[in-house]
CSV table of C-alpha atoms and ligand atoms in Angstrom, one decimal:
chain,number,residue,atom,x,y,z
A,1,MET,CA,16.6,-2.4,24.4
A,2,LYS,CA,16.3,-6.0,23.6
A,3,ILE,CA,13.2,-7.5,22.6
A,4,GLN,CA,11.6,-9.9,25.5
A,5,SER,CA,8.2,-11.6,24.1
A,6,ILE,CA,6.2,-11.4,20.7
A,7,ARG,CA,2.5,-11.3,21.0
A,8,PHE,CA,-0.3,-11.0,18.3
A,9,GLY,CA,-3.8,-9.3,18.5
A,10,MET,CA,-6.4,-8.7,16.0
A,11,LEU,CA,-7.7,-6.0,15.0
A,12,ASN,CA,-11.5,-5.0,12.8
A,13,VAL,CA,-12.5,-1.8,11.4
A,14,PRO,CA,-16.0,-1.9,9.7
A,15,LEU,CA,-15.8,-0.4,6.3
A,16,LYS,CA,-18.3,2.8,5.1
A,17,THR,CA,-18.7,1.6,2.1
A,18,PRO,CA,-18.0,-2.1,0.8
A,19,PHE,CA,-14.6,-2.1,-1.3
A,20,LYS,CA,-15.0,-3.7,-4.8
A,21,THR,CA,-12.0,-4.6,-7.3
A,22,ALA,CA,-12.4,-6.5,-10.3
A,23,MET,CA,-10.9,-9.5,-8.0
A,24,ARG,CA,-12.7,-9.0,-4.3
A,25,THR,CA,-15.3,-7.3,-2.0
A,26,VAL,CA,-14.2,-6.4,1.2
A,27,LYS,CA,-16.6,-4.9,3.7
A,28,GLU,CA,-14.1,-4.8,6.7
A,29,ILE,CA,-10.4,-4.7,7.4
A,30,GLU,CA,-9.1,-7.3,9.3
A,31,ASP,CA,-5.2,-7.3,10.6
A,32,VAL,CA,-3.2,-9.3,12.5
A,33,VAL,CA,-1.2,-7.1,14.8
A,34,VAL,CA,1.8,-7.6,16.3
A,35,ILE,CA,2.9,-6.7,19.5
A,36,VAL,CA,6.7,-6.7,20.5
A,37,GLU,CA,7.9,-6.0,23.8
A,38,THR,CA,11.5,-5.2,25.1
A,39,ASP,CA,13.0,-5.4,28.6
A,40,THR,CA,13.2,-1.5,28.8
A,41,GLY,CA,9.4,-0.8,28.5
A,42,HIS,CA,8.9,-0.1,25.2
A,43,THR,CA,6.8,-2.1,22.6
A,44,GLY,CA,6.6,-1.7,18.9
A,45,TYR,CA,3.6,-2.0,16.6
A,46,GLY,CA,3.4,-3.9,13.5
A,47,SER,CA,0.5,-5.0,11.3
A,48,ALA,CA,-0.6,-7.3,8.4
A,49,PRO,CA,-4.0,-7.6,6.3
A,50,ALA,CA,-4.6,-11.2,4.8
A,51,THR,CA,-4.3,-10.9,1.2
A,52,ALA,CA,-4.7,-14.5,0.1
A,53,VAL,CA,-5.4,-13.5,-3.9
A,54,ILE,CA,-2.4,-10.7,-4.1
A,55,THR,CA,0.8,-12.2,-1.7
A,56,GLY,CA,-1.1,-15.6,-0.4
A,57,ASP,CA,-0.5,-13.8,3.1
A,58,THR,CA,-3.2,-15.3,5.4
A,59,HIS,CA,-4.1,-14.3,9.2
A,60,GLY,CA,-3.0,-17.8,9.4
A,61,SER,CA,0.1,-17.8,7.7
A,62,ILE,CA,1.2,-14.3,9.3
A,63,ILE,CA,0.6,-15.7,12.8
A,64,GLU,CA,2.6,-19.0,11.9
A,65,ALA,CA,5.4,-17.6,10.2
A,66,ILE,CA,6.6,-15.0,12.9
A,67,SER,CA,5.5,-17.2,16.2
A,68,LYS,CA,6.8,-20.4,15.3
A,69,VAL,CA,10.2,-18.9,12.4
A,70,MET,CA,10.6,-15.5,13.2
A,71,SER,CA,10.3,-15.1,17.2
A,72,PRO,CA,13.1,-17.7,18.0
A,73,VAL,CA,15.8,-15.9,15.8
A,74,LEU,CA,14.4,-12.5,17.1
A,75,ILE,CA,14.0,-13.0,21.1
A,76,GLY,CA,16.7,-11.5,22.9
A,77,ARG,CA,17.9,-9.8,20.4
A,78,ASP,CA,19.1,-5.9,20.3
A,79,ILE,CA,16.8,-3.3,18.6
A,80,ALA,CA,19.7,-1.0,17.9
A,81,ASP,CA,21.6,-3.9,15.9
A,82,LEU,CA,18.9,-3.0,13.1
A,83,ASN,CA,20.4,-4.5,10.3
A,84,ASN,CA,21.3,-7.6,11.4
A,85,LEU,CA,17.9,-8.2,12.8
A,86,ILE,CA,16.3,-7.4,9.5
A,87,ASN,CA,18.2,-9.7,7.6
A,88,THR,CA,17.5,-12.3,10.0
A,89,VAL,CA,13.5,-11.5,9.5
A,90,GLN,CA,14.4,-11.7,5.4
A,91,ASN,CA,16.3,-14.9,5.6
A,92,SER,CA,14.1,-16.9,8.0
A,93,ILE,CA,12.1,-17.7,5.5
A,94,VAL,CA,10.9,-17.6,1.7
A,95,ARG,CA,8.4,-15.0,1.0
A,96,ASN,CA,5.7,-14.7,3.3
A,97,PHE,CA,5.9,-11.0,2.6
A,98,SER,CA,3.3,-9.8,4.6
A,99,ALA,CA,4.4,-11.7,8.0
A,100,LYS,CA,8.0,-10.0,7.3
A,101,ALA,CA,6.3,-6.8,6.9
A,102,ALA,CA,4.4,-6.7,10.3
A,103,ILE,CA,7.7,-7.7,12.2
A,104,GLU,CA,9.9,-5.4,10.5
A,105,ILE,CA,7.3,-2.1,11.2
A,106,ALA,CA,7.4,-3.0,14.9
A,107,ILE,CA,11.3,-3.1,14.7
A,108,TYR,CA,11.4,0.2,12.9
A,109,ASP,CA,8.8,1.6,15.5
A,110,LEU,CA,11.1,0.5,18.8
A,111,PHE,CA,14.3,1.6,16.6
A,112,GLY,CA,12.6,4.9,16.5
A,113,GLN,CA,11.7,4.9,20.1
A,114,LEU,CA,15.5,4.0,20.8
A,115,TYR,CA,16.8,7.2,19.2
A,116,ASN,CA,14.0,9.2,20.2
A,117,ALA,CA,13.1,10.5,16.9
A,118,PRO,CA,9.9,9.9,14.3
A,119,LEU,CA,11.0,7.1,11.7
A,120,TYR,CA,10.9,9.5,8.4
A,121,GLN,CA,13.8,11.3,10.3
A,122,LEU,CA,15.6,8.5,10.9
A,123,LEU,CA,15.1,7.1,7.4
A,124,GLY,CA,16.6,10.8,6.2
A,125,GLY,CA,13.7,13.4,6.8
A,126,GLY,CA,11.5,15.2,4.8
A,127,ASP,CA,8.5,17.5,4.6
A,128,ASN,CA,6.3,16.1,7.3
A,129,VAL,CA,2.7,16.2,5.4
A,130,ILE,CA,1.8,14.6,2.3
A,131,SER,CA,-1.6,14.1,0.5
A,132,THR,CA,-2.9,10.7,-0.5
A,133,ASP,CA,-5.8,10.3,-3.1
A,134,ILE,CA,-9.0,8.3,-2.6
A,135,THR,CA,-10.3,5.1,-4.3
A,136,ILE,CA,-13.3,4.7,-6.1
A,137,SER,CA,-14.7,1.1,-6.1
A,138,VAL,CA,-15.9,0.0,-9.3
A,139,ASP,CA,-20.0,-0.4,-9.5
A,140,TYR,CA,-23.0,0.7,-11.7
A,141,ILE,CA,-22.2,4.2,-12.9
A,142,ASP,CA,-24.5,6.4,-11.3
A,143,LYS,CA,-23.0,5.1,-7.6
A,144,MET,CA,-19.5,5.8,-9.3
A,145,VAL,CA,-20.3,9.3,-10.2
A,146,GLU,CA,-21.8,9.9,-6.8
A,147,ASP,CA,-18.8,8.6,-4.7
A,148,THR,CA,-16.7,10.7,-6.9
A,149,LEU,CA,-18.5,14.0,-6.3
A,150,ASN,CA,-18.3,13.1,-2.9
A,151,ALA,CA,-14.8,12.9,-2.8
A,152,ILE,CA,-14.3,15.8,-4.5
A,153,GLU,CA,-16.3,18.0,-2.1
A,154,GLN,CA,-14.2,16.2,0.7
A,155,GLY,CA,-11.1,17.9,-0.8
A,156,PHE,CA,-9.6,15.1,-2.4
A,157,GLU,CA,-7.7,16.4,-5.4
A,158,THR,CA,-7.0,12.5,-6.9
A,159,LEU,CA,-9.2,9.9,-7.6
A,160,LYS,CA,-8.0,6.3,-8.0
A,161,ILE,CA,-11.0,4.9,-10.1
A,162,LYS,CA,-11.1,0.9,-10.1
A,163,VAL,CA,-12.2,-0.8,-13.2
A,164,GLY,CA,-11.1,-3.9,-14.9
A,165,LYS,CA,-14.3,-5.4,-15.4
A,166,ASP,CA,-16.2,-5.3,-18.6
A,167,PRO,CA,-13.9,-3.4,-20.9
A,168,ALA,CA,-16.9,-1.6,-22.8
A,169,LEU,CA,-18.8,-1.0,-19.6
A,170,ASP,CA,-15.5,0.1,-18.0
A,171,ILE,CA,-14.9,2.9,-20.9
A,172,GLU,CA,-18.5,4.1,-20.0
A,173,ARG,CA,-17.6,4.3,-16.2
A,174,ILE,CA,-14.5,6.4,-16.7
A,175,LYS,CA,-16.3,9.0,-19.5
A,176,ALA,CA,-19.3,9.6,-17.1
A,177,ILE,CA,-16.7,10.1,-14.3
A,178,TYR,CA,-14.5,12.3,-16.0
A,179,ALA,CA,-17.2,14.3,-17.4
A,180,ALA,CA,-18.1,14.8,-13.6
A,181,VAL,CA,-14.9,15.4,-12.3
A,182,ASN,CA,-14.8,18.3,-15.1
A,183,GLU,CA,-10.9,19.3,-14.2
A,184,ARG,CA,-11.2,19.1,-10.6
A,185,ALA,CA,-9.1,16.2,-9.7
A,186,LEU,CA,-6.9,14.2,-11.4
A,187,ILE,CA,-7.8,10.5,-12.6
A,188,ARG,CA,-5.7,7.8,-12.1
A,189,LEU,CA,-7.4,4.2,-13.4
A,190,ASP,CA,-6.6,0.7,-11.3
A,191,ALA,CA,-7.8,-2.2,-13.3
A,192,ASN,CA,-6.4,-5.0,-10.7
A,193,GLN,CA,-5.1,-7.2,-13.2
A,194,GLY,CA,-8.8,-7.5,-15.2
A,195,TRP,CA,-8.0,-6.5,-18.6
A,196,THR,CA,-6.0,-8.3,-21.3
A,197,PRO,CA,-2.9,-6.8,-22.8
A,198,LYS,CA,-5.4,-6.6,-26.0
A,199,GLN,CA,-8.4,-5.4,-24.2
A,200,THR,CA,-5.9,-2.7,-21.9
A,201,VAL,CA,-4.4,-0.9,-25.3
A,202,SER,CA,-8.1,-1.2,-27.2
A,203,VAL,CA,-9.4,0.1,-23.8
A,204,LEU,CA,-7.0,3.2,-23.1
A,205,GLN,CA,-6.6,3.9,-26.8
A,206,THR,CA,-10.4,4.6,-27.2
A,207,LEU,CA,-10.4,6.6,-23.9
A,208,GLU,CA,-7.4,8.7,-25.3
A,209,ASP,CA,-8.6,9.6,-28.6
A,210,SER,CA,-11.7,10.5,-26.9
A,211,GLY,CA,-9.7,13.2,-25.1
A,212,VAL,CA,-10.0,11.5,-21.4
A,213,GLN,CA,-6.9,12.4,-19.7
A,214,LEU,CA,-5.5,10.1,-17.5
A,215,GLU,CA,-2.6,10.2,-14.9
A,216,LEU,CA,-1.9,6.4,-15.2
A,217,VAL,CA,-3.4,3.3,-15.7
A,218,GLU,CA,-2.4,0.6,-12.9
A,219,GLN,CA,-2.1,-3.2,-13.5
A,220,PRO,CA,-3.9,-3.6,-16.2
A,221,VAL,CA,-3.3,-7.6,-16.9
A,222,ARG,CA,-2.5,-9.9,-14.6
A,223,GLY,CA,0.5,-9.4,-12.3
A,224,ASP,CA,2.6,-12.5,-13.6
A,225,ASP,CA,2.3,-11.5,-17.5
A,226,ILE,CA,5.0,-8.8,-17.6
A,227,GLU,CA,5.5,-9.6,-21.1
A,228,GLY,CA,2.0,-8.0,-21.2
A,229,MET,CA,2.6,-5.3,-19.4
A,230,LYS,CA,5.4,-4.1,-21.8
A,231,TYR,CA,2.9,-5.2,-24.6
A,232,VAL,CA,0.6,-2.3,-22.9
A,233,THR,CA,3.6,-0.1,-22.0
A,234,GLU,CA,4.7,0.2,-25.5
A,235,ARG,CA,1.3,0.8,-27.3
A,236,ILE,CA,0.0,3.9,-24.8
A,237,HIS,CA,0.3,7.2,-23.9
A,238,THR,CA,-0.8,7.0,-20.4
A,239,PRO,CA,1.9,5.9,-17.9
A,240,VAL,CA,1.7,2.5,-17.2
A,241,MET,CA,2.3,1.7,-13.4
A,242,ALA,CA,2.6,-2.3,-12.0
A,243,ASP,CA,1.1,-3.0,-8.7
A,244,GLU,CA,0.8,-6.9,-8.2
A,245,SER,CA,3.6,-7.6,-11.1
A,246,SER,CA,5.8,-5.7,-8.3
A,247,PHE,CA,7.0,-7.2,-5.0
A,248,GLY,CA,11.0,-7.2,-4.1
A,249,PRO,CA,14.0,-5.0,-5.3
A,250,LYS,CA,14.5,-7.8,-7.9
A,251,GLU,CA,11.4,-7.7,-9.8
A,252,ALA,CA,11.4,-3.6,-9.5
A,253,ILE,CA,14.8,-4.2,-11.2
A,254,GLU,CA,13.3,-6.1,-13.8
A,255,LEU,CA,10.2,-4.3,-14.6
A,256,ILE,CA,12.2,-0.9,-15.3
A,257,ARG,CA,15.1,-2.5,-17.3
A,258,THR,CA,12.8,-4.1,-19.6
A,259,ARG,CA,10.7,-0.9,-19.7
A,260,ALA,CA,7.5,-3.1,-18.5
A,261,ALA,CA,5.9,-0.3,-16.4
A,262,ASP,CA,6.8,3.3,-15.9
A,263,ILE,CA,5.9,3.5,-12.3
A,264,ILE,CA,6.3,1.5,-9.4
A,265,ASN,CA,3.6,1.0,-6.7
A,266,ILE,CA,5.6,0.3,-3.5
A,267,LYS,CA,3.5,-1.7,-0.9
A,268,LEU,CA,4.5,-2.7,2.5
A,269,MET,CA,3.2,-6.5,2.4
A,270,LYS,CA,4.4,-7.2,-1.2
A,271,THR,CA,8.0,-5.9,-0.2
A,272,GLY,CA,8.2,-7.8,2.8
A,273,GLY,CA,8.7,-4.7,5.0
A,274,ILE,CA,10.6,-1.3,4.9
A,275,SER,CA,14.0,-1.8,4.5
A,276,ASN,CA,13.2,-3.1,0.4
A,277,ALA,CA,10.3,-0.4,0.2
A,278,VAL,CA,13.3,1.9,0.8
A,279,LYS,CA,15.3,-0.4,-1.7
A,280,ILE,CA,13.2,-0.3,-4.3
A,281,ALA,CA,12.7,3.7,-3.9
A,282,ASP,CA,16.5,4.0,-4.4
A,283,ILE,CA,16.5,1.9,-7.5
A,284,ALA,CA,13.7,3.8,-9.3
A,285,GLY,CA,15.7,6.8,-8.1
A,286,ILE,CA,18.8,5.6,-9.7
A,287,TYR,CA,17.0,5.1,-13.0
A,288,GLY,CA,14.5,8.4,-12.8
A,289,VAL,CA,11.4,6.1,-12.3
A,290,ASN,CA,9.1,7.6,-10.1
A,291,CYS,CA,7.1,5.6,-7.5
A,292,MET,CA,3.7,5.4,-5.8
A,293,ILE,CA,3.4,4.2,-2.2
A,294,GLY,CA,0.0,2.4,-1.6
A,295,CYS,CA,-1.4,0.4,1.0
A,296,MET,CA,-3.8,-3.0,0.9
A,297,LEU,CA,-6.6,-2.7,2.8
A,298,GLU,CA,-5.6,-2.4,6.4
A,299,SER,CA,-5.2,-0.9,9.6
A,300,SER,CA,-3.4,2.3,10.3
A,301,ILE,CA,-0.8,0.6,11.6
A,302,GLY,CA,0.8,-0.3,8.2
A,303,VAL,CA,-0.5,2.7,6.7
A,304,ALA,CA,1.3,4.9,9.2
A,305,ALA,CA,4.7,3.1,8.4
A,306,ALA,CA,4.0,3.5,4.7
A,307,ALA,CA,3.3,7.4,5.3
A,308,HIS,CA,7.1,7.8,6.9
A,309,ILE,CA,8.5,6.2,3.8
A,310,ALA,CA,6.7,8.3,1.5
A,311,VAL,CA,8.0,11.4,3.6
A,312,ALA,CA,11.7,10.5,3.7
A,313,LYS,CA,11.5,9.3,-0.5
A,314,ALA,CA,9.7,11.9,-1.4
A,315,SER,CA,11.9,12.8,-4.4
A,316,VAL,CA,11.0,9.6,-5.9
A,317,ILE,CA,7.5,8.5,-4.5
A,318,THR,CA,6.2,11.0,-5.7
A,319,LYS,CA,2.4,9.3,-5.6
A,320,VAL,CA,0.9,8.6,-2.8
A,321,ASP,CA,-2.6,6.0,-2.6
A,322,LEU,CA,-3.1,5.4,1.3
A,323,ASP,CA,-6.8,5.9,1.4
A,324,THR,CA,-7.9,3.1,3.8
A,325,PRO,CA,-7.8,5.1,7.3
A,326,ALA,CA,-10.3,7.4,5.3
A,327,LEU,CA,-12.7,4.6,4.1
A,328,GLY,CA,-13.2,3.2,7.7
A,329,LYS,CA,-15.9,4.3,9.9
A,330,TYR,CA,-13.3,4.9,12.5
A,331,ASP,CA,-9.9,4.6,13.2
A,332,PRO,CA,-8.9,3.0,16.2
A,333,VAL,CA,-5.1,3.3,16.1
A,334,THR,CA,-4.1,6.9,17.4
A,335,SER,CA,-0.2,7.1,16.2
A,336,GLY,CA,1.8,9.8,15.4
A,337,VAL,CA,0.3,9.8,11.8
A,338,GLN,CA,-2.7,12.0,11.2
A,339,PHE,CA,-5.0,10.8,8.9
A,340,ASN,CA,-7.6,13.6,7.4
A,341,ASN,CA,-9.2,13.2,4.4
A,342,SER,CA,-6.6,13.8,2.0
A,343,GLU,CA,-4.0,15.3,4.4
A,344,ILE,CA,-1.6,13.2,6.1
A,345,LYS,CA,0.7,14.8,8.5
A,346,ILE,CA,3.4,13.2,10.7
A,347,THR,CA,4.2,14.5,14.2
A,348,ASP,CA,7.6,14.4,16.0
A,349,LEU,CA,6.3,11.2,18.2
A,350,PRO,CA,9.6,8.5,18.0
A,351,GLY,CA,8.7,5.8,15.9
A,352,LEU,CA,5.4,5.5,14.6
A,353,GLY,CA,4.2,6.9,18.2
A,354,ILE,CA,1.4,4.6,18.5
A,355,SER,CA,0.0,5.4,22.0
A,356,LYS,CA,-3.3,3.6,21.6
A,357,ILE,CA,-5.5,0.5,19.9
A,358,ASP,CA,-9.0,0.7,20.6
A,359,ASN,CA,-10.9,-2.8,20.2
A,360,LEU,CA,-8.2,-4.6,20.1
A,361,THR,CA,-8.4,-8.3,20.4
A,362,MET,CA,-5.6,-10.1,21.8
A,363,LEU,CA,-4.8,-13.5,21.1
A,364,ASP,CA,-3.6,-16.2,23.2
A,365,ILE,CA,-0.2,-17.6,20.8
B,401,LIG,MG1,-3.9,-1.4,-7.1
């Protein structure tokens, strides 16, 4: 099975409700889809969204990195030679993590098809059903409480509450949601770099003192402020999770060894794909640190790949935040991963099992 051509498409999915964090507001999912065709007629799919403020990747940079830099050194290569292919991808260009992720996802999809097994089985196997949280966007308190109650009604048992706007108002938001939830779901907070270290300690200590129990607080301070993360982690009881502070395996090692975070959030678009995501899970496992697997606001192609990793590395990846397919008005992707509100189930289809992508606009590159 040799790589014959690499083509691109764009996939747009409108959201049910705008996705609002301390960093940005997004109304639709818009992904670059990478289509890797082989001489055996098998096709592998990968995808990546633009997240300029998080990874620095844009649609243009993703397409350019793959078409101009990676394609020339990948075409003609054998899918069975996975490790060498992955080395080629990772060493072809510095950074450009989302481009690397998109092409790796497609290559692993083909690797699964080559051996006629779902990706999670090739990564070591596991229980094929996992459950995800759902994101509650930052908004007026009444709207957040309404969204929270809807999520509980839909069967979600873990809620990820977006905060990080104004510390005093955030405390009111969280207290109102906590009271409305009334112990029917677990609450995790994601401040998306919105607070300073001192604000974070103050907010979390106020909440802890008032009896609000949170599962964790995610990336309260700026991603590049590792000292700030450590300052927070040392001063609050609630576990601190690194998201924008954690990219590849080296950053994960640093965060764990300096105790700057208690939990690592793995996202394929930050790690540069599946190979490094697996490495981070294995590193965390060595240190007895748990991980979350998350995703960007992205199509269910990349989210399907993340689900396979979550299943295969479930002993370390104990938290799953793969709710974007549930946030879209519809899911144009038919794959071997079935997203049904909080439940994610992987079938026996080989690779990622992608059989259909509706509304894909092919690009002439
Ligand atoms: Mg986050």
